[in-house]
Amino acid sequence: MFLALTKKSPYYQLIYKVNGRRTQISTQKKTPAEAEKFMQLFQMQKTFPVFNQPKQPQQSNKLIILSKFEDEYVKYIQLSKSKHYVRSIKLSFKHFKNFAGDIPLTKIDLKQIDQFISSVYSRSENGAAMYYRTLKAAFSKALIWNYISDNPFKKIKAPKVSKSYPVFISENELQLILEKTSRQFLKDIFVIAFYSGLRISEILNLRWNWIDESQNTITTKISDNYKTKSKRERIIPIHTKIQEIFLRLKTPKVKSSNFVFRQRGGFKFNEDFISKQFKASVRAAELNDSIHLHTLRHSFCSNLVQKGVSLYVVKELAGHQNLVTTQNYSHLSQSNLSIAISLL
């Protein structure tokens, strides 16, 4: 057994024989003294086999209960996820605790989870799917944190959800909604959402330095204070109706770092507030009650597809992470379907 340096590594290699065959391992040490200590410890382990026994997985000393784990998980996740997602996590934990009790994570069994998901599914398919997704992700983190030895949610099949096409509105329906909206800044936000496909979080975080007047584009910029859902920036060409809004709102006193839409004091608007105002306008216009603020984004994608725009282009404009999401709008290419049938 001896130490040697090779050209392939900056670390000393320990050369020794196993069953008559020469082998080597890296000491991960760059100095002779540290490498010597490594070799001495290795020799002791070879002399006393007890040291060579594989280490047992470390189990946490904590018998952590659901509410305690929820607090830790929420604090961790809210650093990187949206407020909407954090709310869904809290709601999932709330209903699961109401069903199973505030028990230790290690006491949760497959039967409890199966019964919980089934009970929610009987009332709401989407609710069951959402609770399953968020709790499964949370328990995966509990596994990493050594609170549990395995994730029981992974052993339960995800609840099937009836697939429905996204609701969308036409320009005429948008006009009806705008007529029932009294405040101008709300009208402007609704128009931008409809003609850009920007998420409401992106619109409310929109700053003047996101807008390139020379290129006539908006870039959803990522900063320390804001990250897009996809965690990447994208460029959206500015529609003429949006351009008119920017020309009207921008004044010589506007700073490039200011929010385009802001409250007194320069603060941005709350998403829930904008969403509720949109819903009120929809109901005042006596339109389908399933129309909500995110419908404006669906409408952007739907209208593009109906006008023959490629799904790949729609994907990039909408900022979808994969084409599967965009394919939800593929049924709207009626002309393509008709052409296909005519070929028979």
PDB file of N, CA and C in Angstrom, residues 245-321:
ATOM      1  N   ILE A 245     -51.817  52.282 -25.161  1.00  0.00           N
ATOM      2  CA  ILE A 245     -51.885  52.414 -23.697  1.00  0.00           C
ATOM      3  C   ILE A 245     -50.572  52.960 -23.157  1.00  0.00           C
ATOM      4  N   PHE A 246     -49.452  52.411 -23.620  1.00  0.00           N
ATOM      5  CA  PHE A 246     -48.140  52.855 -23.143  1.00  0.00           C
ATOM      6  C   PHE A 246     -47.881  54.324 -23.502  1.00  0.00           C
ATOM      7  N   LEU A 247     -48.276  54.722 -24.696  1.00  0.00           N
ATOM      8  CA  LEU A 247     -48.083  56.115 -25.118  1.00  0.00           C
ATOM      9  C   LEU A 247     -48.896  57.065 -24.243  1.00  0.00           C
ATOM     10  N   ARG A 248     -50.069  56.621 -23.826  1.00  0.00           N
ATOM     11  CA  ARG A 248     -50.936  57.465 -22.990  1.00  0.00           C
ATOM     12  C   ARG A 248     -50.419  57.540 -21.551  1.00  0.00           C
ATOM     13  N   LEU A 249     -49.871  56.435 -21.049  1.00  0.00           N
ATOM     14  CA  LEU A 249     -49.459  56.384 -19.643  1.00  0.00           C
ATOM     15  C   LEU A 249     -48.073  56.987 -19.386  1.00  0.00           C
ATOM     16  N   LYS A 250     -47.210  56.895 -20.379  1.00  0.00           N
ATOM     17  CA  LYS A 250     -45.844  57.351 -20.155  1.00  0.00           C
ATOM     18  C   LYS A 250     -45.762  58.874 -20.219  1.00  0.00           C
ATOM     19  N   THR A 251     -45.197  59.439 -19.174  1.00  0.00           N
ATOM     20  CA  THR A 251     -45.004  60.892 -19.100  1.00  0.00           C
ATOM     21  C   THR A 251     -43.514  61.184 -18.900  1.00  0.00           C
ATOM     22  N   PRO A 252     -43.092  62.418 -19.116  1.00  0.00           N
ATOM     23  CA  PRO A 252     -41.665  62.758 -18.943  1.00  0.00           C
ATOM     24  C   PRO A 252     -41.144  62.465 -17.536  1.00  0.00           C
ATOM     25  N   LYS A 253     -42.040  62.457 -16.539  1.00  0.00           N
ATOM     26  CA  LYS A 253     -41.615  62.248 -15.152  1.00  0.00           C
ATOM     27  C   LYS A 253     -41.455  60.767 -14.788  1.00  0.00           C
ATOM     28  N   VAL A 254     -41.920  59.893 -15.659  1.00  0.00           N
ATOM     29  CA  VAL A 254     -41.878  58.453 -15.360  1.00  0.00           C
ATOM     30  C   VAL A 254     -40.434  57.945 -15.362  1.00  0.00           C
ATOM     31  N   LYS A 255     -40.053  57.226 -14.290  1.00  0.00           N
ATOM     32  CA  LYS A 255     -38.728  56.632 -14.203  1.00  0.00           C
ATOM     33  C   LYS A 255     -38.761  55.242 -14.830  1.00  0.00           C
ATOM     34  N   SER A 256     -37.658  54.845 -15.412  1.00  0.00           N
ATOM     35  CA  SER A 256     -37.608  53.548 -16.113  1.00  0.00           C
ATOM     36  C   SER A 256     -37.814  52.377 -15.157  1.00  0.00           C
ATOM     37  N   SER A 257     -37.494  52.593 -13.872  1.00  0.00           N
ATOM     38  CA  SER A 257     -37.625  51.508 -12.894  1.00  0.00           C
ATOM     39  C   SER A 257     -39.018  51.431 -12.281  1.00  0.00           C
ATOM     40  N   ASN A 258     -39.883  52.386 -12.597  1.00  0.00           N
ATOM     41  CA  ASN A 258     -41.240  52.406 -12.029  1.00  0.00           C
ATOM     42  C   ASN A 258     -42.112  51.298 -12.609  1.00  0.00           C
ATOM     43  N   PHE A 259     -43.082  50.844 -11.794  1.00  0.00           N
ATOM     44  CA  PHE A 259     -44.103  49.944 -12.310  1.00  0.00           C
ATOM     45  C   PHE A 259     -44.982  50.714 -13.293  1.00  0.00           C
ATOM     46  N   VAL A 260     -45.413  50.056 -14.357  1.00  0.00           N
ATOM     47  CA  VAL A 260     -46.325  50.688 -15.307  1.00  0.00           C
ATOM     48  C   VAL A 260     -47.666  50.944 -14.621  1.00  0.00           C
ATOM     49  N   PHE A 261     -48.118  49.966 -13.835  1.00  0.00           N
ATOM     50  CA  PHE A 261     -49.345  50.119 -13.057  1.00  0.00           C
ATOM     51  C   PHE A 261     -48.974  50.091 -11.584  1.00  0.00           C
ATOM     52  N   ARG A 262     -49.240  51.194 -10.892  1.00  0.00           N
ATOM     53  CA  ARG A 262     -48.843  51.253  -9.486  1.00  0.00           C
ATOM     54  C   ARG A 262     -49.835  52.056  -8.671  1.00  0.00           C
ATOM     55  N   GLN A 263     -49.880  51.725  -7.400  1.00  0.00           N
ATOM     56  CA  GLN A 263     -50.741  52.440  -6.472  1.00  0.00           C
ATOM     57  C   GLN A 263     -50.017  53.690  -5.974  1.00  0.00           C
ATOM     58  N   ARG A 264     -50.703  54.445  -5.154  1.00  0.00           N
ATOM     59  CA  ARG A 264     -50.056  55.597  -4.537  1.00  0.00           C
ATOM     60  C   ARG A 264     -48.884  55.112  -3.699  1.00  0.00           C
ATOM     61  N   GLY A 265     -47.794  55.806  -3.798  1.00  0.00           N
ATOM     62  CA  GLY A 265     -46.590  55.386  -3.085  1.00  0.00           C
ATOM     63  C   GLY A 265     -45.698  54.509  -3.943  1.00  0.00           C
ATOM     64  N   GLY A 266     -46.164  54.195  -5.166  1.00  0.00           N
ATOM     65  CA  GLY A 266     -45.336  53.424  -6.093  1.00  0.00           C
ATOM     66  C   GLY A 266     -45.455  51.922  -5.975  1.00  0.00           C
ATOM     67  N   PHE A 267     -46.343  51.446  -5.076  1.00  0.00           N
ATOM     68  CA  PHE A 267     -46.474  50.009  -4.880  1.00  0.00           C
ATOM     69  C   PHE A 267     -47.313  49.373  -5.984  1.00  0.00           C
ATOM     70  N   LYS A 268     -47.016  48.103  -6.261  1.00  0.00           N
ATOM     71  CA  LYS A 268     -47.793  47.409  -7.300  1.00  0.00           C
ATOM     72  C   LYS A 268     -49.137  46.949  -6.734  1.00  0.00           C
ATOM     73  N   PHE A 269     -50.067  46.653  -7.632  1.00  0.00           N
ATOM     74  CA  PHE A 269     -51.391  46.206  -7.238  1.00  0.00           C
ATOM     75  C   PHE A 269     -51.378  44.736  -6.818  1.00  0.00           C
ATOM     76  N   ASN A 270     -52.380  44.374  -6.031  1.00  0.00           N
ATOM     77  CA  ASN A 270     -52.547  43.001  -5.580  1.00  0.00           C
ATOM     78  C   ASN A 270     -53.277  42.186  -6.653  1.00  0.00           C
ATOM     79  N   GLU A 271     -52.794  40.977  -6.919  1.00  0.00           N
ATOM     80  CA  GLU A 271     -53.392  40.124  -7.956  1.00  0.00           C
ATOM     81  C   GLU A 271     -54.846  39.784  -7.650  1.00  0.00           C
ATOM     82  N   ASP A 272     -55.129  39.471  -6.395  1.00  0.00           N
ATOM     83  CA  ASP A 272     -56.499  39.101  -6.011  1.00  0.00           C
ATOM     84  C   ASP A 272     -57.469  40.251  -6.258  1.00  0.00           C
ATOM     85  N   PHE A 273     -57.015  41.457  -5.983  1.00  0.00           N
ATOM     86  CA  PHE A 273     -57.869  42.633  -6.193  1.00  0.00           C
ATOM     87  C   PHE A 273     -58.234  42.769  -7.671  1.00  0.00           C
ATOM     88  N   ILE A 274     -57.234  42.649  -8.538  1.00  0.00           N
ATOM     89  CA  ILE A 274     -57.478  42.770  -9.990  1.00  0.00           C
ATOM     90  C   ILE A 274     -58.402  41.646 -10.462  1.00  0.00           C
ATOM     91  N   SER A 275     -58.180  40.456  -9.956  1.00  0.00           N
ATOM     92  CA  SER A 275     -58.986  39.307 -10.348  1.00  0.00           C
ATOM     93  C   SER A 275     -60.454  39.487  -9.962  1.00  0.00           C
ATOM     94  N   LYS A 276     -60.696  39.977  -8.764  1.00  0.00           N
ATOM     95  CA  LYS A 276     -62.071  40.191  -8.295  1.00  0.00           C
ATOM     96  C   LYS A 276     -62.764  41.295  -9.098  1.00  0.00           C
ATOM     97  N   GLN A 277     -62.004  42.327  -9.466  1.00  0.00           N
ATOM     98  CA  GLN A 277     -62.585  43.409 -10.268  1.00  0.00           C
ATOM     99  C   GLN A 277     -62.973  42.904 -11.657  1.00  0.00           C
ATOM    100  N   PHE A 278     -62.139  42.022 -12.212  1.00  0.00           N
ATOM    101  CA  PHE A 278     -62.454  41.457 -13.527  1.00  0.00           C
ATOM    102  C   PHE A 278     -63.713  40.595 -13.442  1.00  0.00           C
ATOM    103  N   LYS A 279     -63.808  39.793 -12.392  1.00  0.00           N
ATOM    104  CA  LYS A 279     -64.968  38.920 -12.223  1.00  0.00           C
ATOM    105  C   LYS A 279     -66.245  39.743 -12.081  1.00  0.00           C
ATOM    106  N   ALA A 280     -66.156  40.841 -11.376  1.00  0.00           N
ATOM    107  CA  ALA A 280     -67.325  41.714 -11.201  1.00  0.00           C
ATOM    108  C   ALA A 280     -67.780  42.271 -12.545  1.00  0.00           C
ATOM    109  N   SER A 281     -66.822  42.626 -13.401  1.00  0.00           N
ATOM    110  CA  SER A 281     -67.164  43.156 -14.728  1.00  0.00           C
ATOM    111  C   SER A 281     -67.789  42.075 -15.605  1.00  0.00           C
ATOM    112  N   VAL A 282     -67.279  40.852 -15.504  1.00  0.00           N
ATOM    113  CA  VAL A 282     -67.827  39.728 -16.269  1.00  0.00           C
ATOM    114  C   VAL A 282     -69.284  39.494 -15.891  1.00  0.00           C
ATOM    115  N   ARG A 283     -69.564  39.509 -14.604  1.00  0.00           N
ATOM    116  CA  ARG A 283     -70.938  39.276 -14.147  1.00  0.00           C
ATOM    117  C   ARG A 283     -71.851  40.437 -14.512  1.00  0.00           C
ATOM    118  N   ALA A 284     -71.309  41.649 -14.461  1.00  0.00           N
ATOM    119  CA  ALA A 284     -72.107  42.816 -14.862  1.00  0.00           C
ATOM    120  C   ALA A 284     -72.453  42.759 -16.344  1.00  0.00           C
ATOM    121  N   ALA A 285     -71.561  42.160 -17.143  1.00  0.00           N
ATOM    122  CA  ALA A 285     -71.801  42.012 -18.580  1.00  0.00           C
ATOM    123  C   ALA A 285     -72.674  40.799 -18.888  1.00  0.00           C
ATOM    124  N   GLU A 286     -73.026  40.045 -17.834  1.00  0.00           N
ATOM    125  CA  GLU A 286     -73.879  38.856 -17.951  1.00  0.00           C
ATOM    126  C   GLU A 286     -73.297  37.814 -18.902  1.00  0.00           C
ATOM    127  N   LEU A 287     -71.986  37.612 -18.774  1.00  0.00           N
ATOM    128  CA  LEU A 287     -71.304  36.594 -19.570  1.00  0.00           C
ATOM    129  C   LEU A 287     -71.154  35.309 -18.754  1.00  0.00           C
ATOM    130  N   ASN A 288     -70.595  34.291 -19.381  1.00  0.00           N
ATOM    131  CA  ASN A 288     -70.391  32.990 -18.740  1.00  0.00           C
ATOM    132  C   ASN A 288     -69.603  33.150 -17.439  1.00  0.00           C
ATOM    133  N   ASP A 289     -70.138  32.598 -16.349  1.00  0.00           N
ATOM    134  CA  ASP A 289     -69.498  32.782 -15.041  1.00  0.00           C
ATOM    135  C   ASP A 289     -68.186  32.012 -14.923  1.00  0.00           C
ATOM    136  N   SER A 290     -67.909  31.136 -15.874  1.00  0.00           N
ATOM    137  CA  SER A 290     -66.639  30.405 -15.845  1.00  0.00           C
ATOM    138  C   SER A 290     -65.484  31.251 -16.377  1.00  0.00           C
ATOM    139  N   ILE A 291     -65.799  32.434 -16.879  1.00  0.00           N
ATOM    140  CA  ILE A 291     -64.757  33.364 -17.348  1.00  0.00           C
ATOM    141  C   ILE A 291     -64.088  34.017 -16.146  1.00  0.00           C
ATOM    142  N   HIS A 292     -62.773  33.916 -16.095  1.00  0.00           N
ATOM    143  CA  HIS A 292     -62.014  34.568 -15.017  1.00  0.00           C
ATOM    144  C   HIS A 292     -60.807  35.281 -15.619  1.00  0.00           C
ATOM    145  N   LEU A 293     -60.020  35.909 -14.775  1.00  0.00           N
ATOM    146  CA  LEU A 293     -58.929  36.750 -15.272  1.00  0.00           C
ATOM    147  C   LEU A 293     -57.949  35.979 -16.155  1.00  0.00           C
ATOM    148  N   HIS A 294     -57.640  34.733 -15.781  1.00  0.00           N
ATOM    149  CA  HIS A 294     -56.690  33.940 -16.574  1.00  0.00           C
ATOM    150  C   HIS A 294     -57.262  33.587 -17.940  1.00  0.00           C
ATOM    151  N   THR A 295     -58.588  33.742 -18.102  1.00  0.00           N
ATOM    152  CA  THR A 295     -59.234  33.490 -19.395  1.00  0.00           C
ATOM    153  C   THR A 295     -58.663  34.414 -20.467  1.00  0.00           C
ATOM    154  N   LEU A 296     -58.218  35.603 -20.078  1.00  0.00           N
ATOM    155  CA  LEU A 296     -57.642  36.543 -21.042  1.00  0.00           C
ATOM    156  C   LEU A 296     -56.378  35.963 -21.672  1.00  0.00           C
ATOM    157  N   ARG A 297     -55.593  35.262 -20.887  1.00  0.00           N
ATOM    158  CA  ARG A 297     -54.387  34.606 -21.405  1.00  0.00           C
ATOM    159  C   ARG A 297     -54.784  33.434 -22.306  1.00  0.00           C
ATOM    160  N   HIS A 298     -55.780  32.660 -21.878  1.00  0.00           N
ATOM    161  CA  HIS A 298     -56.284  31.577 -22.729  1.00  0.00           C
ATOM    162  C   HIS A 298     -56.782  32.138 -24.063  1.00  0.00           C
ATOM    163  N   SER A 299     -57.431  33.289 -23.994  1.00  0.00           N
ATOM    164  CA  SER A 299     -57.995  33.894 -25.203  1.00  0.00           C
ATOM    165  C   SER A 299     -56.893  34.309 -26.170  1.00  0.00           C
ATOM    166  N   PHE A 300     -55.795  34.819 -25.640  1.00  0.00           N
ATOM    167  CA  PHE A 300     -54.650  35.192 -26.468  1.00  0.00           C
ATOM    168  C   PHE A 300     -54.166  33.985 -27.266  1.00  0.00           C
ATOM    169  N   CYS A 301     -53.963  32.862 -26.568  1.00  0.00           N
ATOM    170  CA  CYS A 301     -53.488  31.640 -27.232  1.00  0.00           C
ATOM    171  C   CYS A 301     -54.535  31.099 -28.202  1.00  0.00           C
ATOM    172  N   SER A 302     -55.787  31.070 -27.764  1.00  0.00           N
ATOM    173  CA  SER A 302     -56.866  30.513 -28.585  1.00  0.00           C
ATOM    174  C   SER A 302     -57.048  31.293 -29.878  1.00  0.00           C
ATOM    175  N   ASN A 303     -57.052  32.603 -29.774  1.00  0.00           N
ATOM    176  CA  ASN A 303     -57.259  33.439 -30.960  1.00  0.00           C
ATOM    177  C   ASN A 303     -56.110  33.302 -31.958  1.00  0.00           C
ATOM    178  N   LEU A 304     -54.886  33.135 -31.462  1.00  0.00           N
ATOM    179  CA  LEU A 304     -53.747  32.933 -32.358  1.00  0.00           C
ATOM    180  C   LEU A 304     -53.877  31.612 -33.119  1.00  0.00           C
ATOM    181  N   VAL A 305     -54.227  30.550 -32.384  1.00  0.00           N
ATOM    182  CA  VAL A 305     -54.356  29.231 -33.011  1.00  0.00           C
ATOM    183  C   VAL A 305     -55.460  29.250 -34.067  1.00  0.00           C
ATOM    184  N   GLN A 306     -56.582  29.899 -33.743  1.00  0.00           N
ATOM    185  CA  GLN A 306     -57.696  29.963 -34.684  1.00  0.00           C
ATOM    186  C   GLN A 306     -57.331  30.715 -35.963  1.00  0.00           C
ATOM    187  N   LYS A 307     -56.347  31.614 -35.854  1.00  0.00           N
ATOM    188  CA  LYS A 307     -55.932  32.380 -37.028  1.00  0.00           C
ATOM    189  C   LYS A 307     -54.763  31.728 -37.767  1.00  0.00           C
ATOM    190  N   GLY A 308     -54.487  30.468 -37.382  1.00  0.00           N
ATOM    191  CA  GLY A 308     -53.508  29.689 -38.128  1.00  0.00           C
ATOM    192  C   GLY A 308     -52.076  29.796 -37.660  1.00  0.00           C
ATOM    193  N   VAL A 309     -51.833  30.415 -36.513  1.00  0.00           N
ATOM    194  CA  VAL A 309     -50.463  30.536 -36.004  1.00  0.00           C
ATOM    195  C   VAL A 309     -49.989  29.168 -35.503  1.00  0.00           C
ATOM    196  N   SER A 310     -48.756  28.810 -35.805  1.00  0.00           N
ATOM    197  CA  SER A 310     -48.176  27.538 -35.396  1.00  0.00           C
ATOM    198  C   SER A 310     -48.183  27.387 -33.876  1.00  0.00           C
ATOM    199  N   LEU A 311     -48.430  26.164 -33.408  1.00  0.00           N
ATOM    200  CA  LEU A 311     -48.407  25.897 -31.965  1.00  0.00           C
ATOM    201  C   LEU A 311     -47.031  26.198 -31.366  1.00  0.00           C
ATOM    202  N   TYR A 312     -45.986  25.986 -32.136  1.00  0.00           N
ATOM    203  CA  TYR A 312     -44.628  26.260 -31.649  1.00  0.00           C
ATOM    204  C   TYR A 312     -44.429  27.763 -31.406  1.00  0.00           C
ATOM    205  N   VAL A 313     -44.999  28.580 -32.276  1.00  0.00           N
ATOM    206  CA  VAL A 313     -44.908  30.033 -32.106  1.00  0.00           C
ATOM    207  C   VAL A 313     -45.743  30.459 -30.893  1.00  0.00           C
ATOM    208  N   VAL A 314     -46.939  29.903 -30.767  1.00  0.00           N
ATOM    209  CA  VAL A 314     -47.805  30.215 -29.618  1.00  0.00           C
ATOM    210  C   VAL A 314     -47.105  29.822 -28.320  1.00  0.00           C
ATOM    211  N   LYS A 315     -46.439  28.685 -28.323  1.00  0.00           N
ATOM    212  CA  LYS A 315     -45.700  28.220 -27.144  1.00  0.00           C
ATOM    213  C   LYS A 315     -44.676  29.259 -26.692  1.00  0.00           C
ATOM    214  N   GLU A 316     -43.915  29.798 -27.641  1.00  0.00           N
ATOM    215  CA  GLU A 316     -42.882  30.773 -27.304  1.00  0.00           C
ATOM    216  C   GLU A 316     -43.487  32.097 -26.829  1.00  0.00           C
ATOM    217  N   LEU A 317     -44.541  32.535 -27.490  1.00  0.00           N
ATOM    218  CA  LEU A 317     -45.184  33.796 -27.102  1.00  0.00           C
ATOM    219  C   LEU A 317     -45.814  33.695 -25.720  1.00  0.00           C
ATOM    220  N   ALA A 318     -46.413  32.538 -25.425  1.00  0.00           N
ATOM    221  CA  ALA A 318     -47.084  32.356 -24.130  1.00  0.00           C
ATOM    222  C   ALA A 318     -46.097  32.005 -23.018  1.00  0.00           C
ATOM    223  N   GLY A 319     -44.910  31.537 -23.392  1.00  0.00           N
ATOM    224  CA  GLY A 319     -43.922  31.171 -22.379  1.00  0.00           C
ATOM    225  C   GLY A 319     -44.214  29.839 -21.723  1.00  0.00           C
ATOM    226  N   HIS A 320     -44.880  28.937 -22.476  1.00  0.00           N
ATOM    227  CA  HIS A 320     -45.124  27.599 -21.941  1.00  0.00           C
ATOM    228  C   HIS A 320     -43.806  26.839 -21.864  1.00  0.00           C
ATOM    229  N   GLN A 321     -43.637  26.041 -20.815  1.00  0.00           N
ATOM    230  CA  GLN A 321     -42.393  25.298 -20.653  1.00  0.00           C
ATOM    231  C   GLN A 321     -42.295  24.120 -21.609  1.00  0.00           C
TER     232      GLN A 321
END
